[in-house]
CSV table of N, CA and C in Angstrom, one decimal:
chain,number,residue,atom,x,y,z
A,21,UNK,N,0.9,-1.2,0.0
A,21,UNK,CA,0.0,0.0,0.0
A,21,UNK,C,0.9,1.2,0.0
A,22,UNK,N,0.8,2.1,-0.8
A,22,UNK,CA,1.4,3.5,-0.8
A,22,UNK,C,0.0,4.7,-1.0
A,23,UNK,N,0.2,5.6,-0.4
A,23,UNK,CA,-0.2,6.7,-0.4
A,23,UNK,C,1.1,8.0,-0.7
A,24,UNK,N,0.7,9.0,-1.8
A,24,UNK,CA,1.1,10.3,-2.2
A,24,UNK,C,0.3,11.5,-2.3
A,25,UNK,N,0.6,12.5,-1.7
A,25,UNK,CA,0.1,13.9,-1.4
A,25,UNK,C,0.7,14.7,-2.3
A,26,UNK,N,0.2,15.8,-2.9
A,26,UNK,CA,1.6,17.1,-3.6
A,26,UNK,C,0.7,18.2,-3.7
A,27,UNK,N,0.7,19.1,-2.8
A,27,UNK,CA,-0.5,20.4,-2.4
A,27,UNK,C,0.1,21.1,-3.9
A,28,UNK,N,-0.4,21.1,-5.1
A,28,UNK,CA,-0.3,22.7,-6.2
A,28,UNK,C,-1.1,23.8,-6.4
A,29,UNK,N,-2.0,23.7,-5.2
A,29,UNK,CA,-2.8,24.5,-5.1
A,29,UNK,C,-3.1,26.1,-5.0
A,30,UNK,N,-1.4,26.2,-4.4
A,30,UNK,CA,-1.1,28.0,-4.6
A,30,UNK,C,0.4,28.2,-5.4
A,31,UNK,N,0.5,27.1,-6.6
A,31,UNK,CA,1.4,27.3,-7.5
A,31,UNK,C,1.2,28.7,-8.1
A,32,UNK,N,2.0,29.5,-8.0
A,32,UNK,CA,1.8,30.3,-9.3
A,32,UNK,C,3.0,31.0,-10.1
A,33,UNK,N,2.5,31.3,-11.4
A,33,UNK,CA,4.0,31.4,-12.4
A,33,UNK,C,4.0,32.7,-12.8
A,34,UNK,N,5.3,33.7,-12.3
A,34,UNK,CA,5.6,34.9,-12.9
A,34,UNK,C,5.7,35.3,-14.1
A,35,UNK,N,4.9,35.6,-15.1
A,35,UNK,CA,5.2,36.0,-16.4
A,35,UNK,C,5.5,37.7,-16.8
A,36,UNK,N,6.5,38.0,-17.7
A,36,UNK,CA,6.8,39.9,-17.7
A,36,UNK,C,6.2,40.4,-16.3
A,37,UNK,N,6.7,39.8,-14.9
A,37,UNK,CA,6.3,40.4,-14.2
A,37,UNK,C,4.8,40.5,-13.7
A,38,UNK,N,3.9,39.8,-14.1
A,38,UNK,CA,2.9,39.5,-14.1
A,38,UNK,C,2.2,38.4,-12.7
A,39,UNK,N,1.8,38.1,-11.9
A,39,UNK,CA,1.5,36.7,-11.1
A,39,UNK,C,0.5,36.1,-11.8
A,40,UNK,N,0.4,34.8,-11.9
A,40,UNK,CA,-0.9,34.3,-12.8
A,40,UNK,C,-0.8,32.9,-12.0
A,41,UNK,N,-2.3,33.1,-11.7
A,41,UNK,CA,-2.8,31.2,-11.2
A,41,UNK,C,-3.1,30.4,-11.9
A,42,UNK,N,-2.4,29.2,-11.5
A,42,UNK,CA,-2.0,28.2,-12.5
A,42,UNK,C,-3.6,27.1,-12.6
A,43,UNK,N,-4.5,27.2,-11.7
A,43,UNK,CA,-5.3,26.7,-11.6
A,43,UNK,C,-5.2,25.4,-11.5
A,44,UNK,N,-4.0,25.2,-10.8
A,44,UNK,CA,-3.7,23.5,-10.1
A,44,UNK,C,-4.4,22.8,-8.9
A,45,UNK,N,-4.4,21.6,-8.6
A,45,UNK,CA,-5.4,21.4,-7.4
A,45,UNK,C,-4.2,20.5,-6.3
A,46,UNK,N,-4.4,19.8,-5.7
A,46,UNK,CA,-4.1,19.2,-4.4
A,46,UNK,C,-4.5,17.7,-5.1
A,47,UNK,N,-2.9,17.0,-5.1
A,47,UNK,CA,-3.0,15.7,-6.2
A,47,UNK,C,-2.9,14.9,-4.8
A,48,UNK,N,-3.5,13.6,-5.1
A,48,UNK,CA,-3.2,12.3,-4.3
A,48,UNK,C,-3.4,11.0,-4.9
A,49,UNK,N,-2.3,10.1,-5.0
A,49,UNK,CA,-2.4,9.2,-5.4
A,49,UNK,C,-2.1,7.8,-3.8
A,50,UNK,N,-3.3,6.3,-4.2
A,50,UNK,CA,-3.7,5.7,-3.5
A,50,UNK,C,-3.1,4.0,-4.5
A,51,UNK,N,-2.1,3.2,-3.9
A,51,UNK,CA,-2.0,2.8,-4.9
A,51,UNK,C,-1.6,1.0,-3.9
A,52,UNK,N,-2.3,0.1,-4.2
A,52,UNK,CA,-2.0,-1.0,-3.8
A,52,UNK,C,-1.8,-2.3,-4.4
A,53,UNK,N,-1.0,-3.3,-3.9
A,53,UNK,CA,-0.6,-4.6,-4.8
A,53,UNK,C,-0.5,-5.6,-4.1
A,54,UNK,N,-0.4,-6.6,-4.8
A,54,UNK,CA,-0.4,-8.2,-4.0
A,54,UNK,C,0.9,-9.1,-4.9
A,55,UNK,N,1.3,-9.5,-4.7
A,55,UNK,CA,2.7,-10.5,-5.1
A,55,UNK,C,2.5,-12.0,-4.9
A,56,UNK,N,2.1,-13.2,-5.3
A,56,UNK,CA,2.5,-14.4,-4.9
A,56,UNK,C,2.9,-15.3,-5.6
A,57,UNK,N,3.8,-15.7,-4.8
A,57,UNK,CA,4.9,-16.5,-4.9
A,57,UNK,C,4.3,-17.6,-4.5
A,58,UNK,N,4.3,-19.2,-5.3
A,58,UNK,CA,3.9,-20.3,-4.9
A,58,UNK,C,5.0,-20.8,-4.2
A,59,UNK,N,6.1,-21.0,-4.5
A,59,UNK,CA,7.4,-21.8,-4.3
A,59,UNK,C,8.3,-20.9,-4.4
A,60,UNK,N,9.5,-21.0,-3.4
A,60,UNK,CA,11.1,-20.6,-3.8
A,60,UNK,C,11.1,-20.9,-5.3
A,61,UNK,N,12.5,-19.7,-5.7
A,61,UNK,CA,13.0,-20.6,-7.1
A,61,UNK,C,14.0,-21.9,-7.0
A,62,UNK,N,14.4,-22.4,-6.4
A,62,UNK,CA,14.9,-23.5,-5.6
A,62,UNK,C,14.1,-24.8,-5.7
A,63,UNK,N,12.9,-24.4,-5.1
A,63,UNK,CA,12.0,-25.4,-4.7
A,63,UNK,C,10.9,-25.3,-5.3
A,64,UNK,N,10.7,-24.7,-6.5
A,64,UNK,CA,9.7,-25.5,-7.1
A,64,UNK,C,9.7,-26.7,-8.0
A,65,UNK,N,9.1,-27.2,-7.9
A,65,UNK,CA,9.0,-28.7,-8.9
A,65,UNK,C,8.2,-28.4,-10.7
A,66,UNK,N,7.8,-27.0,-11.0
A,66,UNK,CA,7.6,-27.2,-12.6
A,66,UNK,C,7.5,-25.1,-12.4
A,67,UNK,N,7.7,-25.0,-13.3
A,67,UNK,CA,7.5,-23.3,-14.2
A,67,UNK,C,6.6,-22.6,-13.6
A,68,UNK,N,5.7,-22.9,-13.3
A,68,UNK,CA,4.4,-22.4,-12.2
A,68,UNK,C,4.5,-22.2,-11.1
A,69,UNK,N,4.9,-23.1,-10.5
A,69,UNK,CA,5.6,-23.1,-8.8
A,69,UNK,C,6.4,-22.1,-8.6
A,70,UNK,N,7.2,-21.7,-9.7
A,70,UNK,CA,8.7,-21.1,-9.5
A,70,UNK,C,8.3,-19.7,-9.7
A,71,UNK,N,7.5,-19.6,-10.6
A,71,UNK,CA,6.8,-17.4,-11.3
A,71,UNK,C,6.4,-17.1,-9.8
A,72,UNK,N,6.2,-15.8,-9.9
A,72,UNK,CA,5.5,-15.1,-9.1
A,72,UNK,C,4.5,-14.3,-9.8
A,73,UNK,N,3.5,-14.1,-9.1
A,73,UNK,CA,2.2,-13.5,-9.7
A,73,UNK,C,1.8,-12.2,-9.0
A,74,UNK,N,1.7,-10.8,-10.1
A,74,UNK,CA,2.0,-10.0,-9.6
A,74,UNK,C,0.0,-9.4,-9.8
A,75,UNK,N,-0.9,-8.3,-8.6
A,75,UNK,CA,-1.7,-7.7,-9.1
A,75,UNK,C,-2.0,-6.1,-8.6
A,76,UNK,N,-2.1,-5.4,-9.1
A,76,UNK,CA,-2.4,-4.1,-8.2
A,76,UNK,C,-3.7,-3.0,-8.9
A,77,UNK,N,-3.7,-1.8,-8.0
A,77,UNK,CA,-4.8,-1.0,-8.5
A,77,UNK,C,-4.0,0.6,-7.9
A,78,UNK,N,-4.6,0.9,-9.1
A,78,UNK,CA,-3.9,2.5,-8.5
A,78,UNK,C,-4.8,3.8,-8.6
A,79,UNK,N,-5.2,4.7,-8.1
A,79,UNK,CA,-6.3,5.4,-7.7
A,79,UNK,C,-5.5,7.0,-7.5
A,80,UNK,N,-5.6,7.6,-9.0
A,80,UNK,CA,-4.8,9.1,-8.7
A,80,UNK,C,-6.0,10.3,-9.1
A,81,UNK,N,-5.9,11.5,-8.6
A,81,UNK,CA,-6.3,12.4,-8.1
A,81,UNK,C,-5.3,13.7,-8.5
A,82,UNK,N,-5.3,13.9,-10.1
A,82,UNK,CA,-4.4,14.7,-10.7
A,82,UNK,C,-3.9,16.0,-10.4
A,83,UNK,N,-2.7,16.4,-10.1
A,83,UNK,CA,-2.8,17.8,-10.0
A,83,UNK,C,-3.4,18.9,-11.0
A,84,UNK,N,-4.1,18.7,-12.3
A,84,UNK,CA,-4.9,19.5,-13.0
A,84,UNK,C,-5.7,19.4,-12.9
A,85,UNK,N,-6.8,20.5,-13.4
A,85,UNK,CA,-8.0,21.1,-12.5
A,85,UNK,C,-8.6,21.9,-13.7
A,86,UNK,N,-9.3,21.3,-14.3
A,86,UNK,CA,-9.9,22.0,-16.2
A,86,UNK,C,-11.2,22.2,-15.8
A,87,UNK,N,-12.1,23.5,-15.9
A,87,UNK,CA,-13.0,23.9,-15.7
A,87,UNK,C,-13.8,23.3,-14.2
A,88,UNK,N,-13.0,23.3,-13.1
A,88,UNK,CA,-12.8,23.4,-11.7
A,88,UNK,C,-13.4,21.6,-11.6
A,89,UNK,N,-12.7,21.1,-12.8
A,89,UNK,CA,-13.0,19.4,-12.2
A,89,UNK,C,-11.3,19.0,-12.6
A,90,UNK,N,-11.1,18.2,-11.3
A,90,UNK,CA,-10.1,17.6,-10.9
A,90,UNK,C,-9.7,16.3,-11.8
A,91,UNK,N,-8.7,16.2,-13.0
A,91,UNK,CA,-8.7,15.2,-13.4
A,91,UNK,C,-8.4,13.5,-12.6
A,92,UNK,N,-9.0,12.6,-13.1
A,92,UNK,CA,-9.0,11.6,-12.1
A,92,UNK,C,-8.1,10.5,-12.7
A,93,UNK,N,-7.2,9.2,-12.4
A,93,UNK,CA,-6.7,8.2,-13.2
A,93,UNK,C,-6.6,7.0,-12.4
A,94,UNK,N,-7.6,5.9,-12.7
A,94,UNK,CA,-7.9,5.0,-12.1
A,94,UNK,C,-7.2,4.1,-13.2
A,95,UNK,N,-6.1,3.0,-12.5
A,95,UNK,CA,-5.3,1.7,-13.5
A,95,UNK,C,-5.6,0.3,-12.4
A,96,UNK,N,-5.6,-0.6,-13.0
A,96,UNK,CA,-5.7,-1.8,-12.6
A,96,UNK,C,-4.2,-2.5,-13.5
A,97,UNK,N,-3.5,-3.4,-12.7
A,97,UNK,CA,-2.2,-3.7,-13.1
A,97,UNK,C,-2.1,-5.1,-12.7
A,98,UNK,N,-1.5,-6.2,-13.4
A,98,UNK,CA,-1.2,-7.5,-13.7
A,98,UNK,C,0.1,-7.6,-13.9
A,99,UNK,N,0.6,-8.6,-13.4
A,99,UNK,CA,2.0,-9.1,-13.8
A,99,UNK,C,2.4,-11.0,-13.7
A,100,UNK,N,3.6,-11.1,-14.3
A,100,UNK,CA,4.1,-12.3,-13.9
A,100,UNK,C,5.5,-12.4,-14.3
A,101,UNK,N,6.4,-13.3,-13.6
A,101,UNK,CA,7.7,-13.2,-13.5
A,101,UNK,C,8.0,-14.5,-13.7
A,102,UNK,N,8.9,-14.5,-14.4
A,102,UNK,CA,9.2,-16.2,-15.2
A,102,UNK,C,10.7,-16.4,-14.4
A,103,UNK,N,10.5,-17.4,-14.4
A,103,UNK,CA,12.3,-17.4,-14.0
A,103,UNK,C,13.3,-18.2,-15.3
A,104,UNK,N,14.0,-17.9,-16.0
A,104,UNK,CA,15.1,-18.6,-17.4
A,104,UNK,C,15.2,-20.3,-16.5
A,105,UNK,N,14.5,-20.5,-17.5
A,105,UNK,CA,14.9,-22.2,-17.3
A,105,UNK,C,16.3,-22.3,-17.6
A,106,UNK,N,17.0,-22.4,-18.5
A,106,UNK,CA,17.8,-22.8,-18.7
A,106,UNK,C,19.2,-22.2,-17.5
A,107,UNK,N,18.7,-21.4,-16.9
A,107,UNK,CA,19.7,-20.7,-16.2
A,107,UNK,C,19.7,-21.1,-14.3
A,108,UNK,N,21.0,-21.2,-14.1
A,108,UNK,CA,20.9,-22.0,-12.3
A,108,UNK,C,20.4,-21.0,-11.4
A,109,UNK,N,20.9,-19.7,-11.8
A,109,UNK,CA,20.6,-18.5,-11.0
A,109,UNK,C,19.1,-17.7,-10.7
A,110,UNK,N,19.1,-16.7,-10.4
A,110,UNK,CA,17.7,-16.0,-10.2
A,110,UNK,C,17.2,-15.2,-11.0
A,111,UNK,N,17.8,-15.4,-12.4
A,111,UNK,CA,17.5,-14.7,-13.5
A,111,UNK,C,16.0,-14.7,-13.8
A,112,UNK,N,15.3,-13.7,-14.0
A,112,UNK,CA,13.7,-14.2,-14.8
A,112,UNK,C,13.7,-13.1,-15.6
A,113,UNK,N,12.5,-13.2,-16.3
A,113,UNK,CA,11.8,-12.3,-17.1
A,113,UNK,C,10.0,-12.2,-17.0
A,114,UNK,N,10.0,-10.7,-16.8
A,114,UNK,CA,8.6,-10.0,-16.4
A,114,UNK,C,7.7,-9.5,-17.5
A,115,UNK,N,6.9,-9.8,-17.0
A,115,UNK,CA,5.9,-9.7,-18.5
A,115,UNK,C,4.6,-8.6,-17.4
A,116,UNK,N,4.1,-7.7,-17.7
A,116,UNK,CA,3.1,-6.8,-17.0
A,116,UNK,C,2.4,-6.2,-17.7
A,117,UNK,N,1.1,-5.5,-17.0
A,117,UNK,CA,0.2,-5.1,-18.2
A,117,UNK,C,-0.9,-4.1,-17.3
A,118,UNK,N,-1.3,-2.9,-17.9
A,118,UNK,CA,-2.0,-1.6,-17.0
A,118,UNK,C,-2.8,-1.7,-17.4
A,119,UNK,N,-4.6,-1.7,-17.1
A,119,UNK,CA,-5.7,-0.9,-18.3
A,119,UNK,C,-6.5,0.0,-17.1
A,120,UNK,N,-6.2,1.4,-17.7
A,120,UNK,CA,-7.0,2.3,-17.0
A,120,UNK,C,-7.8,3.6,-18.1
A,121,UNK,N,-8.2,4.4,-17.0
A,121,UNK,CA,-9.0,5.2,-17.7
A,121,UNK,C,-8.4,6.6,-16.8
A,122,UNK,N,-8.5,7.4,-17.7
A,122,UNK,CA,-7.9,9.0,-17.4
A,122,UNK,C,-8.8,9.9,-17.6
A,123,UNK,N,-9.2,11.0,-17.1
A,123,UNK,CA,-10.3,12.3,-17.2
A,123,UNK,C,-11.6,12.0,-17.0
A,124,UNK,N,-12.5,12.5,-18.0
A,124,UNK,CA,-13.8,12.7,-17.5
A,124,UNK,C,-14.2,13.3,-18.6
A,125,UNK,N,-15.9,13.0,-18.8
A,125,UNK,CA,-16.6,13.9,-20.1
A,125,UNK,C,-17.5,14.8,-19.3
A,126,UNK,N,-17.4,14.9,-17.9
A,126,UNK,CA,-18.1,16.3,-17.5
A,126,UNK,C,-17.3,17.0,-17.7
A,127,UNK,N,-18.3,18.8,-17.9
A,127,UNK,CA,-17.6,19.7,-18.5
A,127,UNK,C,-16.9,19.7,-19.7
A,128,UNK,N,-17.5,19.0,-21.1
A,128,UNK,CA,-17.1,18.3,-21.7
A,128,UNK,C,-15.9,18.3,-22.2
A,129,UNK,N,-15.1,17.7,-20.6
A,129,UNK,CA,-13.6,16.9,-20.8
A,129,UNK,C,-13.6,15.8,-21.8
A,130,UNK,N,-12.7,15.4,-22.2
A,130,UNK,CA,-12.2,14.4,-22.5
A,130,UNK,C,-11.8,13.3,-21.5
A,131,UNK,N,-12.4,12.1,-21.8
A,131,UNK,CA,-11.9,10.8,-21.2
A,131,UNK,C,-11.0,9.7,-22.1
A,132,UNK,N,-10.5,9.2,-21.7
A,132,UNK,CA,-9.2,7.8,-22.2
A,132,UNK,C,-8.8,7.1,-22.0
A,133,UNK,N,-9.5,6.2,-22.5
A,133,UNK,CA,-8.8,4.8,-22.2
A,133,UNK,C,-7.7,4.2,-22.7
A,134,UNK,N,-6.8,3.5,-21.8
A,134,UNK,CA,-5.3,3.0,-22.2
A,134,UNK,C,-5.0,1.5,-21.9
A,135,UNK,N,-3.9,1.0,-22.7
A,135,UNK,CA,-3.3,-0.1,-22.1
A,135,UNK,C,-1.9,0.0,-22.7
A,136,UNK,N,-1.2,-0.3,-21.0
A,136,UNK,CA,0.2,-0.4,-21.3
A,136,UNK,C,0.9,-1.4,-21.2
A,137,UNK,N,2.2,-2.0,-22.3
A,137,UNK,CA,2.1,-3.5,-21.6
A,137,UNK,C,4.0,-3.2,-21.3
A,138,UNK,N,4.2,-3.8,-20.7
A,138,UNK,CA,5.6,-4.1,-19.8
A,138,UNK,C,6.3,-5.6,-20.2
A,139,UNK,N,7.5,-5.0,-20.4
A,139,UNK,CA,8.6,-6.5,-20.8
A,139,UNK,C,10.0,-6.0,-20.2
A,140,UNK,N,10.4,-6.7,-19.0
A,140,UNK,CA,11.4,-6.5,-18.5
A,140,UNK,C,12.2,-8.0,-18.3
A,141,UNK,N,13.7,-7.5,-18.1
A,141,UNK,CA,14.8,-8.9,-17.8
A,141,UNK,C,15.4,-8.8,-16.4
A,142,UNK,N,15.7,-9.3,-15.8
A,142,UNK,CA,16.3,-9.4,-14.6
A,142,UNK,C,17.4,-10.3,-14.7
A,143,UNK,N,19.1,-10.1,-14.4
A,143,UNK,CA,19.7,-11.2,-14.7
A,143,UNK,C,20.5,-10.6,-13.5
A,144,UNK,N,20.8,-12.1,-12.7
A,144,UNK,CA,21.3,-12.6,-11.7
A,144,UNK,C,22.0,-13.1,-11.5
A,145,UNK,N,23.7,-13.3,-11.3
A,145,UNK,CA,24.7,-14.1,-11.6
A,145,UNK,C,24.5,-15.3,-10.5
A,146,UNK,N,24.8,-16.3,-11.3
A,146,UNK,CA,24.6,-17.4,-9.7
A,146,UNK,C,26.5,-17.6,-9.2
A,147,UNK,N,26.4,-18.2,-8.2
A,147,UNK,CA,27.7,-18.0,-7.5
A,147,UNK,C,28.3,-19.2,-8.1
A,148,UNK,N,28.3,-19.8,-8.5
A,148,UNK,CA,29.5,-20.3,-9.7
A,148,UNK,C,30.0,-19.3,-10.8
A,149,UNK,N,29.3,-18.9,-11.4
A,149,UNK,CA,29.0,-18.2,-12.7
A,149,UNK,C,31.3,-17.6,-12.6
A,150,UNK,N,32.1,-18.4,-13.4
A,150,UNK,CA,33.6,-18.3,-13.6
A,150,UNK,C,33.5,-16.2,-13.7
A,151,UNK,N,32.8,-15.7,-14.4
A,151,UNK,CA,32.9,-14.4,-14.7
A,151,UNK,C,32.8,-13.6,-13.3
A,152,UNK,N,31.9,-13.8,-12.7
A,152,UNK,CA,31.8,-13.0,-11.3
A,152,UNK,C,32.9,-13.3,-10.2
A,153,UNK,N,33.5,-14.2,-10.2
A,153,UNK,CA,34.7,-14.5,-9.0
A,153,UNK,C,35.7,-13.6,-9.6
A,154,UNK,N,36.3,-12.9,-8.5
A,154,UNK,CA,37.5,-11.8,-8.2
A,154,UNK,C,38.6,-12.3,-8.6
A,155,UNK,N,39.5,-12.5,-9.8
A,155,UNK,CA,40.8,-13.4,-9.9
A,155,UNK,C,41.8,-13.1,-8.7
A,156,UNK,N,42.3,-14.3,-8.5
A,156,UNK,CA,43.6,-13.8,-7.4
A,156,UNK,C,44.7,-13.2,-8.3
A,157,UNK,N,45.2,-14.0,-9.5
A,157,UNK,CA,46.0,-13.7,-9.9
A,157,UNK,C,46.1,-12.9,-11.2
A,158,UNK,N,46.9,-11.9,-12.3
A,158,UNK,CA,46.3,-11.3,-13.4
A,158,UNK,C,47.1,-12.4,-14.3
């Protein structure tokens, strides 16, 4: 669980000497997840056991503020983490994925819907691995 605050609500920007309000608002973002892990990577007995399973939701409360409505951004998030078969160490690869919705059609804002998808590597030397030991000698 995370919680963020950022007061912009008495931002304002000097122009030729000028003061002008930015008409920003007071952001807060609300944002939680869950992770499970069936098995160590060690101890699991097949590909399933060994991933981790990732889910979250995130709940933001934008610092802009268009015709005195506060933009909103609600995501729901998915993931899973593989671990390299072929490799001894704690190497994996992450595969993730966002679908949310941004703004509002009151005040006839604009609304948006999105999906983002995520592809990440993680590589882990394992303690054999000849390249990671410190040579004694050159």
């Amino acid at each position: 669980v995370d919680f963020k605050t950022q007061d912009w609500s008495r931002s304002t920007k000097i122009i030729d000497g000028l003061t002008t309000d930015l008409n920003l608002a007071a952001s807060n973002q609300m944002s939680f997840g869950l992770q499970l892990s069936p098995k160590d990577l060690s101890e699991g007995e097949n590909l399933f056991q060994r991933s981790s399973y990732q889910l979250g939701m995130r709940v933001e409360d934008s610092y802009l503020s268009l015709r005195n409505t506060q933009i909103r951004d609600e995501a729901f998030t998915a993931g899973i983490s593989i671990p390299l078969v072929a490799s001894k160490s704690a190497s994996q690869i992450h595969f993730g994925m966002e679908i949310g919705t941004r703004g509002t059609t009151d005040e006839q804002l604009i609304e948006e819907n999105y999906l983002n998808i995520y592809v990440g590597v993680s590589l882990s030397p394992w303690y054999r691995n000849i390249w990671f030991r410190e040579r004694k000698y050159d």
